[in-house]
Short mmCIF file of C-alpha atoms in Angstrom, two decimals:
data_model
loop_
_atom_site.label_atom_id
_atom_site.label_comp_id
_atom_site.label_asym_id
_atom_site.label_seq_id
_atom_site.Cartn_x
_atom_site.Cartn_y
_atom_site.Cartn_z
CA MET A 1 -9.25 7.98 17.59
CA SER A 2 -8.14 10.01 13.92
CA GLN A 3 -7.14 7.26 12.03
CA LEU A 4 -4.01 6.15 10.97
CA HIS A 5 -3.37 4.51 8.20
CA ALA A 6 -1.12 1.04 7.66
CA ASP A 7 2.41 2.18 5.28
CA VAL A 8 3.38 -1.72 4.04
CA SER A 9 6.95 -2.44 2.57
CA ILE A 10 7.96 -5.63 1.29
CA ALA A 11 11.30 -7.34 -0.34
CA GLN A 12 12.71 -10.20 -0.64
CA LEU A 13 15.64 -12.55 -1.77
CA SER A 14 15.27 -15.69 -3.72
CA LYS A 15 17.60 -18.80 -2.80
CA VAL A 16 20.69 -18.91 -5.40
CA GLY A 17 19.96 -20.49 -8.87
CA GLU A 18 16.02 -20.58 -7.88
CA GLU A 19 13.60 -18.51 -10.27
CA LEU A 20 11.19 -18.29 -7.81
CA CYS A 21 10.93 -17.84 -3.80
CA GLY A 22 9.85 -19.88 -1.55
CA ASP A 23 8.25 -17.28 0.54
CA LYS A 24 5.35 -15.47 -0.67
CA ILE A 25 3.45 -12.65 0.99
CA VAL A 26 -0.37 -11.34 -0.16
CA VAL A 27 -1.01 -7.51 1.49
CA THR A 28 -5.08 -7.69 1.71
CA HIS A 29 -7.00 -3.96 2.00
CA THR A 30 -10.14 -4.07 3.77
CA LYS A 31 -12.62 -1.19 5.29
CA GLU A 32 -11.72 -2.16 7.89
CA GLY A 33 -7.59 -2.16 8.04
CA THR A 34 -5.17 -4.01 6.46
CA ILE A 35 -4.79 -8.11 6.46
CA ILE A 36 -0.85 -9.11 5.69
CA VAL A 37 -0.23 -12.87 5.27
CA LEU A 38 4.05 -13.89 5.05
CA SER A 39 4.10 -17.97 4.47
CA ASP A 40 8.06 -19.73 4.09
CA GLY A 41 7.42 -22.53 1.84
CA LEU A 42 9.44 -25.56 3.05
CA GLY A 43 12.46 -25.80 1.17
CA SER A 44 13.22 -23.52 -1.22
CA GLY A 45 11.91 -22.86 -5.11
CA VAL A 46 8.36 -24.24 -6.83
CA LYS A 47 7.77 -27.02 -4.69
CA ALA A 48 8.57 -23.88 -1.47
CA ASN A 49 6.58 -21.43 -3.65
CA ILE A 50 3.40 -23.90 -4.42
CA LEU A 51 3.50 -24.88 -0.55
CA ALA A 52 3.61 -20.96 0.57
CA THR A 53 1.18 -19.52 -2.44
CA LEU A 54 -1.85 -21.85 -0.97
CA THR A 55 -1.37 -21.14 2.47
CA THR A 56 -1.49 -17.29 2.07
CA LYS A 57 -3.86 -17.78 -0.49
CA ILE A 58 -5.96 -19.76 2.07
CA ALA A 59 -5.43 -17.42 5.24
CA SER A 60 -5.81 -13.81 3.28
CA SER A 61 -9.70 -15.29 1.16
CA MET A 62 -10.82 -16.55 4.92
CA LEU A 63 -9.48 -13.49 6.77
CA LYS A 64 -11.03 -11.02 4.67
CA ARG A 65 -14.74 -12.78 4.67
CA GLY A 66 -14.64 -11.79 8.43
CA ILE A 67 -13.99 -15.22 9.36
CA PRO A 68 -12.36 -15.75 12.71
CA LEU A 69 -8.65 -16.36 13.29
CA ALA A 70 -8.78 -19.76 15.27
CA ASP A 71 -10.64 -21.76 12.06
CA VAL A 72 -8.43 -19.94 9.61
CA VAL A 73 -5.96 -21.57 11.12
CA SER A 74 -7.65 -24.90 11.80
CA THR A 75 -8.38 -24.81 8.40
CA ILE A 76 -4.83 -24.30 7.03
CA ALA A 77 -3.35 -26.80 9.53
CA ASP A 78 -5.93 -29.36 8.04
CA THR A 79 -5.35 -28.98 4.76
CA LEU A 80 -1.83 -29.00 4.54
CA PRO A 81 0.35 -31.67 5.07
CA VAL A 82 3.60 -32.81 7.40
CA CYS A 83 6.84 -33.22 6.06
CA ARG A 84 7.16 -37.41 6.99
CA GLN A 85 11.37 -37.06 6.87
CA ARG A 86 10.81 -33.77 9.22
CA LYS A 87 8.22 -34.25 11.29
CA ILE A 88 7.72 -30.28 10.47
CA ALA A 89 4.25 -28.16 8.20
CA TYR A 90 5.34 -28.08 4.98
CA SER A 91 5.14 -24.22 5.56
CA THR A 92 4.74 -21.31 8.24
CA LEU A 93 2.00 -18.93 8.65
CA HIS A 94 2.92 -15.18 9.94
CA ILE A 95 -0.25 -13.19 10.03
CA LEU A 96 -0.42 -9.16 10.81
CA LYS A 97 -4.05 -7.72 11.17
CA VAL A 98 -3.73 -4.15 11.27
CA ALA A 99 -7.08 -2.30 11.60
CA SER A 100 -7.27 1.45 10.89
CA SER A 101 -7.56 2.06 14.86
CA GLY A 102 -3.86 0.88 14.90
CA LEU A 103 -4.97 -2.63 17.39
CA VAL A 104 -2.56 -5.31 15.41
CA THR A 105 -4.06 -8.87 16.28
CA VAL A 106 -0.41 -10.96 15.50
CA VAL A 107 -0.15 -14.62 14.98
CA GLU A 108 2.61 -16.98 14.84
CA PHE A 109 3.06 -20.64 12.95
CA ASP A 110 6.79 -21.91 13.46
CA CYS A 111 8.45 -18.46 12.47
CA PRO A 112 10.35 -16.12 13.21
CA THR A 113 8.68 -13.36 16.04
CA SER A 114 7.63 -10.43 15.11
CA PHE A 115 9.81 -7.24 15.72
CA LEU A 116 8.11 -3.96 17.61
CA ILE A 117 9.81 -0.59 16.71
CA ARG A 118 8.43 1.83 19.62
CA ASP A 119 10.86 5.73 19.52
CA GLY A 120 13.53 3.68 18.30
CA LYS A 121 13.82 1.14 20.16
CA VAL A 122 12.61 -2.61 19.58
CA GLN A 123 10.83 -3.79 22.84
CA PRO A 124 8.87 -6.91 23.68
CA PHE A 125 4.68 -7.28 23.26
CA GLN A 126 2.85 -10.76 24.94
CA LEU A 127 2.38 -13.25 22.78
CA THR A 128 0.27 -15.98 24.07
CA GLU A 129 0.22 -19.80 23.05
CA LYS A 130 -2.16 -21.57 22.48
CA VAL A 131 -3.19 -25.41 20.55
CA ILE A 132 -5.40 -25.43 17.34
CA SER A 133 -5.57 -28.97 15.40
CA GLY A 134 -2.21 -30.11 16.84
CA LYS A 135 -0.58 -27.25 16.13
CA LEU A 136 1.59 -24.23 18.40
CA ILE A 137 -0.03 -21.16 17.52
CA LYS A 138 1.57 -17.81 19.35
CA GLU A 139 -1.57 -15.32 19.00
CA GLY A 140 -1.70 -11.41 20.23
CA GLN A 141 -2.93 -8.05 19.87
CA LEU A 142 -1.07 -4.29 20.94
CA LEU A 143 -2.23 -0.81 19.83
CA LEU A 144 0.22 0.67 17.22
CA ARG A 145 0.82 4.04 17.96
CA GLU A 146 1.81 6.18 14.80
CA ASN A 147 5.33 5.89 14.33
CA ASP A 148 5.08 2.41 15.61
CA LEU A 149 7.02 0.08 13.17
CA ILE A 150 5.76 -4.12 13.36
CA VAL A 151 8.12 -6.22 10.82
CA ALA A 152 8.03 -9.39 10.15
CA VAL A 153 10.64 -11.77 8.69
CA SER A 154 11.82 -15.03 7.55
CA ASP A 155 14.31 -17.66 8.13
CA GLY A 156 15.98 -16.43 5.67
CA ILE A 157 17.01 -13.37 6.93
CA ILE A 158 17.42 -14.53 10.50
CA HIS A 159 19.91 -16.92 9.26
CA ALA A 160 22.07 -14.65 7.01
CA GLY A 161 25.69 -15.27 7.44
CA ILE A 162 25.45 -19.10 8.89
CA GLY A 163 28.52 -20.72 8.58
CA GLY A 164 29.90 -17.70 6.47
CA LEU A 165 30.80 -14.49 7.97
CA LEU A 166 27.74 -15.02 10.31
CA LYS A 167 28.71 -18.76 12.08
CA LEU A 168 25.70 -18.83 13.27
CA GLY A 169 24.13 -16.37 11.79
CA TRP A 170 22.60 -12.84 11.99
CA GLY A 171 19.61 -14.42 14.12
CA TRP A 172 16.91 -12.07 15.78
CA LYS A 173 19.29 -10.46 18.17
CA GLY A 174 21.18 -8.84 15.36
CA ILE A 175 18.59 -8.11 13.29
CA ALA A 176 16.94 -6.30 16.73
CA ASP A 177 19.86 -3.89 16.93
CA GLN A 178 19.87 -3.28 13.72
CA LEU A 179 16.77 -2.23 13.48
CA GLN A 180 17.08 -0.25 16.43
CA SER A 181 20.07 1.52 14.28
CA ILE A 182 18.52 2.61 11.65
CA ALA A 183 14.61 3.37 12.76
CA ARG A 184 14.00 7.29 12.90
CA GLN A 185 10.55 8.67 13.74
CA ASP A 186 11.09 10.59 9.89
CA CYS A 187 11.90 7.18 8.20
CA SER A 188 9.87 5.15 5.81
CA ALA A 189 8.31 1.37 5.94
CA SER A 190 10.55 1.09 2.60
CA TYR A 191 13.26 2.35 4.54
CA ILE A 192 13.36 -0.55 6.75
CA SER A 193 12.73 -3.13 4.40
CA ASP A 194 15.66 -1.69 2.02
CA ASN A 195 18.39 -2.08 4.86
CA ILE A 196 17.50 -5.33 6.39
CA ILE A 197 17.18 -7.00 3.18
CA ARG A 198 20.85 -5.46 1.84
CA CYS A 199 22.39 -6.36 5.33
CA THR A 200 21.04 -9.86 4.32
CA GLU A 201 22.39 -10.30 0.67
CA GLY A 202 25.64 -8.65 2.09
CA TYR A 203 25.66 -11.65 4.84
CA TYR A 204 25.18 -14.31 2.40
CA LEU A 205 28.15 -12.69 0.25
CA GLY A 206 25.53 -12.09 -2.41
CA GLN A 207 24.52 -15.86 -2.67
CA PRO A 208 21.64 -16.47 -0.20
CA GLY A 209 21.24 -19.22 1.27
CA ASP A 210 17.40 -19.26 1.09
CA ASP A 211 14.32 -17.47 0.44
CA SER A 212 14.42 -13.81 2.54
CA THR A 213 11.62 -11.63 2.89
CA ILE A 214 11.17 -9.15 5.47
CA VAL A 215 7.56 -7.03 5.74
CA THR A 216 7.50 -3.73 7.47
CA VAL A 217 4.75 -2.07 8.81
CA LYS A 218 5.18 1.54 10.07
CA MET A 219 1.72 3.51 11.77
CA ARG A 220 0.96 7.19 9.88
CA LYS A 221 -1.56 9.33 9.87
CA THR A 222 -3.72 8.88 6.25
CA ARG A 223 -2.62 11.57 3.97
CA ARG A 224 -6.03 12.21 2.45
CA LEU A 225 -6.23 13.93 -1.13
CA THR A 226 -9.34 15.34 -3.01
CA ILE A 227 -10.10 16.28 -6.64
CA LEU A 228 -12.44 18.66 -8.15
CA THR A 229 -13.41 18.22 -11.32
CA GLY A 230 -15.86 19.33 -13.90
CA PRO A 231 -18.95 21.31 -13.01
CA PRO A 232 -22.49 20.48 -11.70
CA VAL A 233 -24.87 20.07 -13.84
CA ASP A 234 -27.22 22.21 -11.94
CA ARG A 235 -25.16 25.30 -12.11
CA ARG A 236 -26.77 26.43 -8.77
CA PHE A 237 -24.83 24.27 -6.81
CA ASP A 238 -21.64 25.33 -7.66
CA GLU A 239 -20.82 27.83 -4.06
CA LYS A 240 -22.02 25.18 -1.60
CA LEU A 241 -19.56 22.33 -3.62
CA VAL A 242 -16.42 24.41 -4.12
CA LYS A 243 -17.52 25.06 -0.15
CA ARG A 244 -17.54 21.55 0.69
CA PHE A 245 -14.26 20.84 -1.39
CA LEU A 246 -11.88 23.43 0.02
CA SER A 247 -13.27 22.12 3.68
CA GLN A 248 -11.37 18.84 2.98
CA PRO A 249 -8.98 17.79 5.27
CA GLY A 250 -5.57 17.30 3.34
CA LYS A 251 -4.13 18.24 -0.17
CA LYS A 252 -6.19 19.23 -2.70
CA VAL A 253 -6.79 19.15 -6.64
CA VAL A 254 -8.91 21.21 -9.66
CA ALA A 255 -8.45 19.18 -12.84
CA GLY A 256 -10.34 21.31 -15.47
CA GLY A 257 -10.25 24.64 -16.66
CA THR A 258 -14.11 25.86 -16.61
CA THR A 259 -13.46 23.99 -12.66
CA ALA A 260 -10.89 26.55 -11.99
CA HIS A 261 -12.36 29.36 -12.80
CA ILE A 262 -15.73 28.29 -11.07
CA VAL A 263 -13.15 27.81 -7.59
CA SER A 264 -11.51 31.18 -8.40
CA LYS A 265 -14.98 33.22 -8.65
CA VAL A 266 -16.83 31.55 -5.28
CA CYS A 267 -13.86 31.71 -3.32
CA ASN A 268 -12.62 35.34 -4.79
CA ARG A 269 -8.77 34.44 -5.46
CA PRO A 270 -7.26 34.92 -8.57
CA LEU A 271 -6.79 31.99 -10.78
CA LYS A 272 -3.14 32.16 -12.41
CA MET A 273 -1.63 30.08 -15.81
CA ASP A 274 1.62 28.26 -15.22
CA ILE A 275 2.70 29.04 -18.57
CA SER A 276 6.40 27.51 -18.46
CA SER A 277 4.16 24.20 -17.45
CA TYR A 278 3.03 23.59 -21.12
CA SER A 279 3.96 21.01 -22.96
CA GLU A 280 3.10 19.13 -26.29
CA TYR A 281 1.07 16.78 -24.25
CA ILE A 282 -0.26 18.14 -21.47
CA PRO A 283 -2.23 21.91 -21.37
CA PRO A 284 -0.38 24.30 -19.08
CA MET A 285 -0.56 23.73 -14.79
CA GLY A 286 -2.56 26.51 -12.89
CA HIS A 287 -2.79 27.96 -9.99
CA ILE A 288 -5.29 29.43 -7.05
CA GLU A 289 -4.38 30.41 -3.33
CA GLY A 290 -5.69 27.45 -1.23
CA VAL A 291 -5.61 24.69 -4.18
CA ASP A 292 -2.17 22.60 -4.14
CA LEU A 293 -2.52 22.12 -8.12
CA VAL A 294 -4.56 22.93 -10.85
CA THR A 295 -5.07 21.39 -14.68
CA GLU A 296 -6.20 21.30 -17.28
CA GLY A 297 -9.03 18.16 -17.51
CA ILE A 298 -10.06 15.25 -18.99
CA LEU A 299 -6.86 15.32 -21.35
CA THR A 300 -4.44 15.59 -18.10
CA LEU A 301 -7.09 12.60 -16.13
CA ASN A 302 -6.02 10.63 -18.65
CA ALA A 303 -2.23 11.30 -19.57
CA VAL A 304 -2.69 10.52 -14.92
CA LEU A 305 -4.52 7.34 -15.68
CA GLU A 306 -1.72 6.15 -18.31
CA CYS A 307 1.02 7.58 -15.80
CA ILE A 308 0.10 5.13 -12.93
CA THR A 309 -1.32 1.88 -15.30
CA ASN A 310 2.01 1.16 -17.14
CA HIS A 311 4.39 2.72 -14.08
CA ARG A 312 5.34 5.30 -16.04
CA ASN A 313 5.09 8.56 -18.54
CA GLU A 314 6.26 7.41 -21.79
CA ARG A 315 6.57 10.90 -22.10
CA GLY A 316 8.71 11.65 -19.33
CA CYS A 317 8.22 11.01 -16.30
CA LEU A 318 10.38 13.86 -15.24
CA GLU A 319 8.75 16.66 -17.13
CA ARG A 320 7.24 18.61 -15.01
CA ASN A 321 3.39 18.67 -15.79
CA GLY A 322 -0.07 18.69 -14.43
CA ALA A 323 -0.58 15.04 -15.55
CA ASN A 324 3.01 14.03 -13.61
CA LEU A 325 2.49 16.06 -10.66
CA LEU A 326 -1.33 14.55 -10.25
CA ALA A 327 0.02 11.58 -10.83
CA GLU A 328 2.76 11.42 -7.93
CA MET A 329 -0.07 12.61 -5.72
CA LEU A 330 -2.25 9.98 -6.25
CA LEU A 331 0.48 7.63 -5.13
CA GLU A 332 1.21 9.14 -2.56
CA ALA A 333 -2.85 9.59 -0.60
CA ASP A 334 -4.42 6.79 1.08
CA LYS A 335 -7.76 8.62 0.55
CA ILE A 336 -8.63 10.09 -2.70
CA ASP A 337 -12.08 11.19 -2.47
CA ILE A 338 -13.31 12.38 -6.52
CA TYR A 339 -15.95 14.75 -7.23
CA ALA A 340 -17.29 15.19 -10.49
CA GLY A 341 -19.40 17.67 -12.38
CA LYS A 342 -22.22 15.57 -14.76
CA SER A 343 -22.10 18.27 -17.31
CA THR A 344 -20.35 17.53 -20.16
CA ASN A 345 -18.12 19.75 -22.29
CA PRO A 346 -19.60 18.60 -26.37
CA ALA A 347 -15.79 17.73 -27.65
CA HIS A 348 -15.77 15.14 -24.91
CA HIS A 349 -19.19 12.99 -25.74
CA ASN A 350 -22.08 12.56 -28.11
CA PRO A 351 -24.76 13.79 -26.87
CA SER A 352 -27.11 11.17 -27.84
CA PHE A 353 -24.73 8.53 -26.06
CA PRO A 354 -25.94 8.12 -22.17
CA PHE A 355 -24.08 9.51 -19.22
CA LYS A 356 -21.91 6.10 -18.62
CA ILE A 357 -20.80 5.37 -21.86
CA ASN A 358 -19.49 9.12 -22.05
CA VAL A 359 -15.11 9.53 -21.68
CA LYS A 360 -15.01 10.87 -18.17
CA PRO A 361 -16.74 8.76 -16.29
CA GLN A 362 -14.92 5.82 -18.30
CA VAL A 363 -10.95 7.53 -17.70
CA LEU A 364 -11.93 8.04 -13.27
CA ALA A 365 -13.96 4.70 -13.47
CA LYS A 366 -10.74 3.26 -15.02
CA LEU A 367 -8.49 5.53 -12.58
CA GLN A 368 -10.74 4.15 -9.39
CA ALA A 369 -9.75 0.76 -10.14
CA VAL A 370 -5.98 0.94 -11.06
CA LEU A 371 -5.50 2.96 -8.07
CA GLU A 372 -7.64 0.37 -5.66
CA SER A 373 -5.56 -2.12 -6.71
CA LYS A 374 -2.44 -0.52 -5.64
CA GLY A 375 -4.24 -0.26 -1.90
CA LYS A 376 -5.35 2.95 -1.86
CA GLU A 377 -9.29 4.14 -1.05
CA VAL A 378 -10.96 5.28 -3.45
CA SER A 379 -15.04 6.89 -3.82
CA ILE A 380 -16.08 9.43 -6.46
CA GLU A 381 -19.57 11.33 -6.17
CA TRP A 382 -20.69 12.75 -8.69
CA PHE A 383 -23.08 15.65 -9.14
#
């Protein structure tokens, strides 16, 4: 079975008058898949936020270490107290553990039931009840397919409009109907989350009576991107490396003038320069048939790092140049493989310095770190 990627989107509203949201959600990416933990702290504001944060941190850190779900739930149940007045837990727990195969494990404690959308329809899936440390837990597994959606919400969305536009609130059925009306095969997870949170705010007449959170997971094919930057130290390896690069699935980028000429020579395809893409700060792009993007090397990569790190390019995100286009491709990709040549440009380093403290290794290491912080799977292989 080909690997699927869990595209996750989160949208939240804080209760009117509160600076902090009493719902907390943590998304953790591992080699095995994605772990999503949602908790709704009792009440609202700072106290609720602290309780929900404690719950999500305990659950996500234990699950990341591979600790069984039963132990995770029992630890949380034993750690968090019960409200003396209302006799309910101080926070809820909703776990979605999604493997790259599409197998999702759902755990629910004192929270609204998850929504499964398949083929544009909300469909039921079986959850079994069990008691762990005196808490009634619902748990189930399901094999998700490509384009399936699974949605988790907090109580604030369920109760939207209660006592106002909707006497009994929006309700699970009302949300299910809305999901069915907007779920299309080509819609993104962010489209679903944004639509539901806008409706929630509308039913509250812009004055949310409770913290409201939605997390949407859409299963789709993994988006892959391979970057070739810099020639290898042993130039006899040029042809083998280029052929390996061109054989990779997904989109392909060549970053570096010398590298581009090597690719052009090996595949016997002309390298054409796009002078119209030249800017004051970023060298022009090129074009080679079969390669999605051809850019200059270290200056462009450094600008890409700046753009992604600052969430913007201070010299203009709308400017059509190699750095902005490569930044967009990196942010769209799920799995990124970087083939980096150790052959160095004397203009970019001091030959007496060790390789690791030269410019390119530092830029690529920082780029890897910032992309991994955004949930990307990134590998760098040196040649």
